[in-house]
XYZ file of C-alpha atoms in Angstrom:
90
model
C 9.363 -25.353 12.650
C 6.671 -22.884 13.695
C 7.614 -20.121 16.128
C 4.355 -18.166 16.613
C 4.785 -14.439 15.949
C 8.493 -15.022 15.294
C 7.582 -16.877 12.112
C 8.971 -20.201 10.996
C 12.151 -21.977 10.026
C 12.113 -24.212 6.954
C 14.666 -26.772 5.804
C 13.723 -28.071 2.363
C 15.749 -29.802 -0.317
C 19.060 -28.852 1.266
C 18.215 -25.188 1.872
C 17.366 -23.405 5.113
C 15.206 -20.291 5.293
C 13.737 -18.295 8.168
C 10.504 -16.437 7.464
C 9.281 -13.634 9.713
C 5.858 -13.904 11.326
C 2.972 -11.579 12.063
C 1.964 -10.005 15.360
C -1.762 -10.279 15.937
C -4.045 -9.952 18.931
C -4.437 -13.588 19.935
C -7.988 -14.744 20.621
C -7.478 -18.529 20.499
C -4.453 -20.556 19.411
C -6.419 -23.775 18.836
C -6.247 -24.610 15.145
C -3.423 -22.210 14.280
C -0.938 -25.034 13.710
C -3.399 -26.930 11.544
C -4.024 -23.809 9.452
C -0.260 -23.293 9.118
C 0.221 -26.889 7.948
C -2.620 -26.727 5.427
C -1.380 -23.418 4.006
C 2.193 -24.745 3.883
C 1.098 -27.776 1.864
C -0.987 -25.566 -0.424
C 2.048 -23.408 -1.170
C 4.221 -26.454 -1.865
C 1.563 -27.829 -4.193
C 1.454 -24.498 -6.040
C 5.234 -24.566 -6.551
C 5.891 -21.375 -4.586
C 9.320 -20.481 -3.194
C 9.954 -21.430 0.420
C 9.782 -17.750 1.372
C 6.313 -17.495 -0.206
C 5.190 -20.765 1.359
C 6.402 -19.707 4.807
C 4.855 -16.264 4.633
C 1.476 -17.640 3.481
C 1.520 -20.363 6.156
C 2.488 -17.839 8.848
C -0.386 -15.608 7.729
C -2.907 -18.470 7.889
C -1.783 -19.418 11.393
C -1.921 -15.790 12.520
C -5.418 -15.296 11.103
C -6.742 -18.364 12.912
C -5.036 -17.356 16.171
C -6.569 -13.887 15.950
C -10.121 -15.274 15.989
C -12.058 -17.300 18.533
C -12.601 -21.002 17.953
C -10.580 -23.773 16.354
C -12.054 -23.210 12.885
C -12.859 -19.509 12.569
C -14.023 -18.081 9.274
C -11.486 -16.292 7.078
C -11.000 -15.867 3.377
C -8.181 -16.605 0.992
C -8.095 -12.897 0.129
C -7.547 -12.016 3.808
C -4.733 -14.534 4.078
C -3.056 -13.377 0.881
C -3.329 -9.729 1.959
C -1.721 -10.473 5.321
C 0.988 -12.591 3.707
C 1.867 -9.681 1.425
C 2.081 -7.193 4.292
C 5.199 -6.569 6.334
C 6.049 -9.402 8.687
C 7.426 -8.457 12.074
C 8.811 -11.522 13.846
C 12.536 -12.052 14.003
């Protein structure tokens, strides 16, 4: 379940985890959920922990929301850098 800057809640294979989100200056929320979903599936495919998957997906959604347009440009390096920074949502 996505919760904007408050992060996400994940129930997977019998385990529940809450992952904090990122506060960004929102320019346009269109596409943020799609970016989250794509990043989430990427993390699952890579075999990451749910905490890693959630943090990466939250970062992708935040990056897209911070830029105008439904498909703004961003790089994997930007997303990874944000996902490794301190999350703030509760």
